[in-house]
CSV table of C-alpha atoms in Angstrom, one decimal:
chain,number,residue,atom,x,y,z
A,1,UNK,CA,0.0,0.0,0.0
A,2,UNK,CA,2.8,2.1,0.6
A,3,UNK,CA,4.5,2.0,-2.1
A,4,UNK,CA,0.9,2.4,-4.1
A,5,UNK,CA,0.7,5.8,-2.2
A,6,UNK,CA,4.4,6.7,-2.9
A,7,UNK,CA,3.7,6.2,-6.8
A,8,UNK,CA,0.3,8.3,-6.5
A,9,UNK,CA,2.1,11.0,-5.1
A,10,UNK,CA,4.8,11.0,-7.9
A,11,UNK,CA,1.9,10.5,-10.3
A,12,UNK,CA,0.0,13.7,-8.7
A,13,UNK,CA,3.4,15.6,-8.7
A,14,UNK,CA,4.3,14.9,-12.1
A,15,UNK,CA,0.8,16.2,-13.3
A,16,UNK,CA,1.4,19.4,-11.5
A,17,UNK,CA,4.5,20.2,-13.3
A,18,UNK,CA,3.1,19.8,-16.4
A,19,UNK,CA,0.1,21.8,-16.2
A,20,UNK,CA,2.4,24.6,-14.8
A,21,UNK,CA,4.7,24.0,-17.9
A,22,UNK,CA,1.9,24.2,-20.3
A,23,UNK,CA,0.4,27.3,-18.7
A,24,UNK,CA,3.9,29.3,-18.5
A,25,UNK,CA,4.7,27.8,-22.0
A,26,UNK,CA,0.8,29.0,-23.6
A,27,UNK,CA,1.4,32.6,-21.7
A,28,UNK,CA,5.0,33.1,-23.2
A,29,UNK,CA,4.0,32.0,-27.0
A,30,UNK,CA,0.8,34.3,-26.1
A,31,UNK,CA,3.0,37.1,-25.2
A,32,UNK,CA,5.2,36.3,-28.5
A,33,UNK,CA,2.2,35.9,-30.8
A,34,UNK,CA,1.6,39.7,-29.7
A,35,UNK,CA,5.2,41.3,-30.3
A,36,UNK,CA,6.9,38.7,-32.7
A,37,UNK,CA,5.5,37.0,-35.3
A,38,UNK,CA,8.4,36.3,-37.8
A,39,UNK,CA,10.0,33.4,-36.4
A,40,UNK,CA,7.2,31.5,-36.5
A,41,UNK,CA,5.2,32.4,-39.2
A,42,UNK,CA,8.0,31.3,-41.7
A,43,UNK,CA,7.7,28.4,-44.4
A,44,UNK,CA,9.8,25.9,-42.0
A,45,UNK,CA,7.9,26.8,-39.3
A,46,UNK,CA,4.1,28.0,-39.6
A,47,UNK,CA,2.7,24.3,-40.0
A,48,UNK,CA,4.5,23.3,-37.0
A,49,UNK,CA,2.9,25.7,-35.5
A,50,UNK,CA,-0.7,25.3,-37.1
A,51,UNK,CA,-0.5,21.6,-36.1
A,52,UNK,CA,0.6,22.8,-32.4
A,53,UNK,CA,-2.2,24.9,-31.8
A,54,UNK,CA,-4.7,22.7,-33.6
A,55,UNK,CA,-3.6,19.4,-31.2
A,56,UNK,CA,-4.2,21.8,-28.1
A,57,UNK,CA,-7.2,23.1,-29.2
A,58,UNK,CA,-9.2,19.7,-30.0
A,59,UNK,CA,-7.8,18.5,-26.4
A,60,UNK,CA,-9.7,21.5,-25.1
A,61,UNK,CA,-12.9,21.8,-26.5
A,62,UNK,CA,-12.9,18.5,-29.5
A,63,UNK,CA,-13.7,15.6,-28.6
A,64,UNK,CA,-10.6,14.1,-26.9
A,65,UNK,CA,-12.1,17.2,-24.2
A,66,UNK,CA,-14.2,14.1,-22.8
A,67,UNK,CA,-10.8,12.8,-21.9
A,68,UNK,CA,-9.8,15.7,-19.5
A,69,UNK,CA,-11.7,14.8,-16.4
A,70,UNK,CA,-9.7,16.8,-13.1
A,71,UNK,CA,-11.7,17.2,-10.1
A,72,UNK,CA,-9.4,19.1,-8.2
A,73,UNK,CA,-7.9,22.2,-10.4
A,74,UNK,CA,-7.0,24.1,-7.7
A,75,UNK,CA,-4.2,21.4,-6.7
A,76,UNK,CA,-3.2,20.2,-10.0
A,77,UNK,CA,-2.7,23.9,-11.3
A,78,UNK,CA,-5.1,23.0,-14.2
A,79,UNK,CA,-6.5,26.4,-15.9
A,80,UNK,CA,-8.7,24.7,-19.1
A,81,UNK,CA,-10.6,28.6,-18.9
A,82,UNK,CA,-7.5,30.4,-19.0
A,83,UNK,CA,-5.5,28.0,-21.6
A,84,UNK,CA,-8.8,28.2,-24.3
A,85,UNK,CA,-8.5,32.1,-23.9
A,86,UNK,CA,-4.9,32.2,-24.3
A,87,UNK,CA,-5.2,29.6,-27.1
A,88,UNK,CA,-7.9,32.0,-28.9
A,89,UNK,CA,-6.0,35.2,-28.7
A,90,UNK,CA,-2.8,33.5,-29.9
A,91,UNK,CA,-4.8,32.4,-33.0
A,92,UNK,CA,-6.1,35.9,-33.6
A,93,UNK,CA,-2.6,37.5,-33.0
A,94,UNK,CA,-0.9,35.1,-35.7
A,95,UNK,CA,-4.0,35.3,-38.5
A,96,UNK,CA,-4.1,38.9,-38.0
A,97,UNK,CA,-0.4,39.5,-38.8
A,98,UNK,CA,-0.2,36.9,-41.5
A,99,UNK,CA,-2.6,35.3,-43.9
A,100,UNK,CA,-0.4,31.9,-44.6
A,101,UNK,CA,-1.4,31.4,-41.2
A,102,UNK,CA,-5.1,30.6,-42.4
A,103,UNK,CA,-3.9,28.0,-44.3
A,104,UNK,CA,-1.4,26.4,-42.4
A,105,UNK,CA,-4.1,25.8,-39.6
A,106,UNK,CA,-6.7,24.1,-42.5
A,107,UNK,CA,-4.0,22.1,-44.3
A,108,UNK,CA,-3.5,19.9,-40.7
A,109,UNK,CA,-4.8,16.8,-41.5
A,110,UNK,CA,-4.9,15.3,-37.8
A,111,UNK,CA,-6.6,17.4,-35.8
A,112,UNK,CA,-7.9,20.4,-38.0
A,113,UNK,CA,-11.9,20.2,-37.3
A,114,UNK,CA,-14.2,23.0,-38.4
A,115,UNK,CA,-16.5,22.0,-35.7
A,116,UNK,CA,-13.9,22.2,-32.9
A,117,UNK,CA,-13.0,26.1,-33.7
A,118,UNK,CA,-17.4,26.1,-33.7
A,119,UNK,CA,-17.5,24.7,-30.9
A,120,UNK,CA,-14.7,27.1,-28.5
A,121,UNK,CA,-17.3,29.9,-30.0
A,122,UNK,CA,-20.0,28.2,-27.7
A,123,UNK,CA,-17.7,27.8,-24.4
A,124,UNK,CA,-16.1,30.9,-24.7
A,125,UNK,CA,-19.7,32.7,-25.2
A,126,UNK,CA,-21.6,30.3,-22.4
A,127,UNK,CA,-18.5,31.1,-20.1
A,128,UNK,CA,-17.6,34.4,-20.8
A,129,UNK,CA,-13.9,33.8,-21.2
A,130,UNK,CA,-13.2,36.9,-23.3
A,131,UNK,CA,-14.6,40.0,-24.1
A,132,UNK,CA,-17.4,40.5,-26.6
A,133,UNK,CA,-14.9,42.0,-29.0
A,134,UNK,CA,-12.6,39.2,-29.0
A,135,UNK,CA,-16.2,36.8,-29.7
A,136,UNK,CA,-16.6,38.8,-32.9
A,137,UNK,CA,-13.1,38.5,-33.9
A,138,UNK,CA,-12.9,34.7,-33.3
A,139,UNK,CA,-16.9,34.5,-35.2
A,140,UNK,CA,-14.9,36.2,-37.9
A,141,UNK,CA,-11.7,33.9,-37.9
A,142,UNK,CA,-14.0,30.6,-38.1
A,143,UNK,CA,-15.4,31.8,-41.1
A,144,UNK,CA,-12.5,32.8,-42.4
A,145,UNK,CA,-11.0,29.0,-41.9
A,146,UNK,CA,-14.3,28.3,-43.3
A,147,UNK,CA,-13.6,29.7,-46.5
A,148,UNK,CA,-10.2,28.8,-46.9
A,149,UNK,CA,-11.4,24.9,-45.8
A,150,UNK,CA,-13.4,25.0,-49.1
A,151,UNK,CA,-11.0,26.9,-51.7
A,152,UNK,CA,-7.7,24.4,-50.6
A,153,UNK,CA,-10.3,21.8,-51.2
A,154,UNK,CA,-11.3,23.2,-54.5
A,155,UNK,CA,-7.5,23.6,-55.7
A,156,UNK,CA,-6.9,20.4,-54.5
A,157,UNK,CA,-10.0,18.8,-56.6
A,158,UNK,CA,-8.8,21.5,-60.0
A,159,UNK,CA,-5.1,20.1,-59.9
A,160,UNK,CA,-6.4,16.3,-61.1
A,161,UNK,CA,-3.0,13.7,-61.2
A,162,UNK,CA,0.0,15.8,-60.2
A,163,UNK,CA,2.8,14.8,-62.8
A,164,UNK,CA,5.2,13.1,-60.2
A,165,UNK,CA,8.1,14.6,-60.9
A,166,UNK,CA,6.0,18.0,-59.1
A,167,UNK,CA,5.8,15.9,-56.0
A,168,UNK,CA,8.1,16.1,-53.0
A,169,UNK,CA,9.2,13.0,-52.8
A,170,UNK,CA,9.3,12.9,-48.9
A,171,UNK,CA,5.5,13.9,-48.4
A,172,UNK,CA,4.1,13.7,-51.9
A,173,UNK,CA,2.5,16.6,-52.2
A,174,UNK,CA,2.8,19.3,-55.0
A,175,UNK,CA,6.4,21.7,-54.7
A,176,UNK,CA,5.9,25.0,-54.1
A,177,UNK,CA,9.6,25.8,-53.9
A,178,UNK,CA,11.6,22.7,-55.2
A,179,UNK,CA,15.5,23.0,-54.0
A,180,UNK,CA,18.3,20.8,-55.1
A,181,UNK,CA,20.2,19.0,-51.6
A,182,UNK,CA,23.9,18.9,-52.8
A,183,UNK,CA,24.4,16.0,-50.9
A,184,UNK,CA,22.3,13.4,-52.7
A,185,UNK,CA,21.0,15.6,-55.6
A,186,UNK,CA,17.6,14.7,-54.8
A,187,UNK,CA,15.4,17.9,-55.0
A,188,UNK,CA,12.4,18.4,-52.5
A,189,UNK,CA,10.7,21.6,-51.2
A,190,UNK,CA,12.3,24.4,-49.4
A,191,UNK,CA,10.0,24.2,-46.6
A,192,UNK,CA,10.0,20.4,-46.3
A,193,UNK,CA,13.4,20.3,-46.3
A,194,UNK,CA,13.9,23.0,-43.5
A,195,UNK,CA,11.2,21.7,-41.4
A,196,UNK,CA,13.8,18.5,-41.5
A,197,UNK,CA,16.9,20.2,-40.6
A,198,UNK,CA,15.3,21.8,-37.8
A,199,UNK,CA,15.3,18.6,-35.3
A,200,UNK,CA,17.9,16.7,-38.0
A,201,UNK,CA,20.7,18.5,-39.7
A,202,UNK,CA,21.1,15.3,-42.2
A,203,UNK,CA,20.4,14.6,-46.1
A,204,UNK,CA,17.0,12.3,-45.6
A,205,UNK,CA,18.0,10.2,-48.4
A,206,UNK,CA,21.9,8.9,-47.2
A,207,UNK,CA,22.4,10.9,-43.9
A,208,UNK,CA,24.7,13.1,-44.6
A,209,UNK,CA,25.5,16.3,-42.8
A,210,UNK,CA,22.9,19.0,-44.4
A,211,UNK,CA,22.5,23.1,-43.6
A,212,UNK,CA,19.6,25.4,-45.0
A,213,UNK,CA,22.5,27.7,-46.4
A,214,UNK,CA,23.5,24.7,-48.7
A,215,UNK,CA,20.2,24.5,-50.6
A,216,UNK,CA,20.3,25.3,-54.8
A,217,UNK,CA,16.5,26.6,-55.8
A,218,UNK,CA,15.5,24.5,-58.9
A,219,UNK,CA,14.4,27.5,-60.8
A,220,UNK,CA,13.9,25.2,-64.1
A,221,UNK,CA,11.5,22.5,-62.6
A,222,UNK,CA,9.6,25.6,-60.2
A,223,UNK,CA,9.4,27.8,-63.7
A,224,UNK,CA,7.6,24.4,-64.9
A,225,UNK,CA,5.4,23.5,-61.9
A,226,UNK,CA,4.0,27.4,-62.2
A,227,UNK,CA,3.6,26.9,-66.2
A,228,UNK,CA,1.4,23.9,-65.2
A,229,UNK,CA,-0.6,25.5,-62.7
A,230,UNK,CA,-1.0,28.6,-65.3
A,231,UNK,CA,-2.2,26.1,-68.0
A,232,UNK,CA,-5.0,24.4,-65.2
A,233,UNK,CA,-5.9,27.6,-64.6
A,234,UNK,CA,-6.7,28.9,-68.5
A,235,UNK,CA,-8.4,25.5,-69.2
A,236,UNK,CA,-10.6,25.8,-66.2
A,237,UNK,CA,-11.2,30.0,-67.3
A,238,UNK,CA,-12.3,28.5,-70.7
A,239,UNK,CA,-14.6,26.2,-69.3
């Protein structure tokens, strides 16, 4: 029994010390969303971010909510109020200072959820978490992701079979800024690539050592992947 106690008690402290991480950690990226916004909002970096927000978000107010069940918030230092709040105004801060941001949230494919962003609307208007101002801006925001939901689907739909030599070859999706890695002389997008080298400084195809500022753009195969694009476009124009 002892030792059942002892582990509860590590248990309880451990939980403690994460909710006090994830509150300090919400409040600084809060206070950065509101001062700073380059670092995060670049190419290598934005989804990361999107995919960040998005995970805390559906744990909050999604479904995996259900999940959070704390009787005692007080002791555990659990703030769900303040965290949703916090989680809102960083959302507004980054969409209002850069539009990417839109659809970097909509492109995440695991926890993105229309209905999720619907439903915060509800708890933050039923609990009053933030002012009326903010409400509108968020109303505003939803529709906005909305929108965006529905043209990246459209795009996606209007580009047909992407000719594979368009396609990164690490997530398979269409380049938007195809760079040559002098180490292999494989050639996948800038931002793919970057988001690599951020937590691995390696060439993904043999392992060898691998820095942003060693990167060659592919202007011939981008100049091609834009010609492409131009020519979907006209045909659909004509149609």
């Amino acid at each position: 029994r002892n030792d059942m106690l002892q582990e509860h008690a590590e248990l309880e402290s451990m939980v403690t010390s994460y909710c006090l991480l994830a509150n300090e950690t919400l409040l600084l990226l809060h206070y950065l969303s509101s001062t700073t916004v380059e670092t995060f909002v670049r190419p290598e970096m934005i989804d990361r971010l999107a995919v960040m927000l998005n995970y805390f978000l559906d744990h909050l107010v999604g479904p995996k909510s259900k999940q959070l069940k704390v009787k005692d918030h007080d002791k555990y230092l659990f703030k769900p109020r303040l965290l949703l709040s916090k989680l809102v105004e960083i959302y507004l801060n980054f969409s209002n200072q850069d539009k990417c941001f839109l659809e970097a949230v909509v492109r995440d494919g695991r926890s993105f959820s229309l209905d999720t962003f619907t439903h915060a609307t509800h708890v933050l208007t039923t609990h009053k978490l933030v002012s009326s101002s903010i409400i509108t801006q968020w109303d505003t925001f939803t529709h906005h992701l909305s929108s965006c939901s529905n043209q990246l689907k459209e795009d996606e739909q209007s580009l047909g079979d992407i000719p594979s030599e368009f396609l990164d070859p690490l997530l398979s999706e269409l380049m938007v800024d195809p760079v040559i890695l002098p180490t292999s002389g494989n050639t996948v997008d800038r931002a793919v690539i970057e988001r690599h080298l951020l937590s691995n400084p390696t060439d993904p195809f043999n392992r060898k050592p691998l820095t942003p500022d060693m990167l060659v753009s592919n202007t011939e195969l981008k100049q091609k992947i834009l010609n492409w694009k131009k020519s979907l476009q006209q045909s659909k124009n004509k149609e």
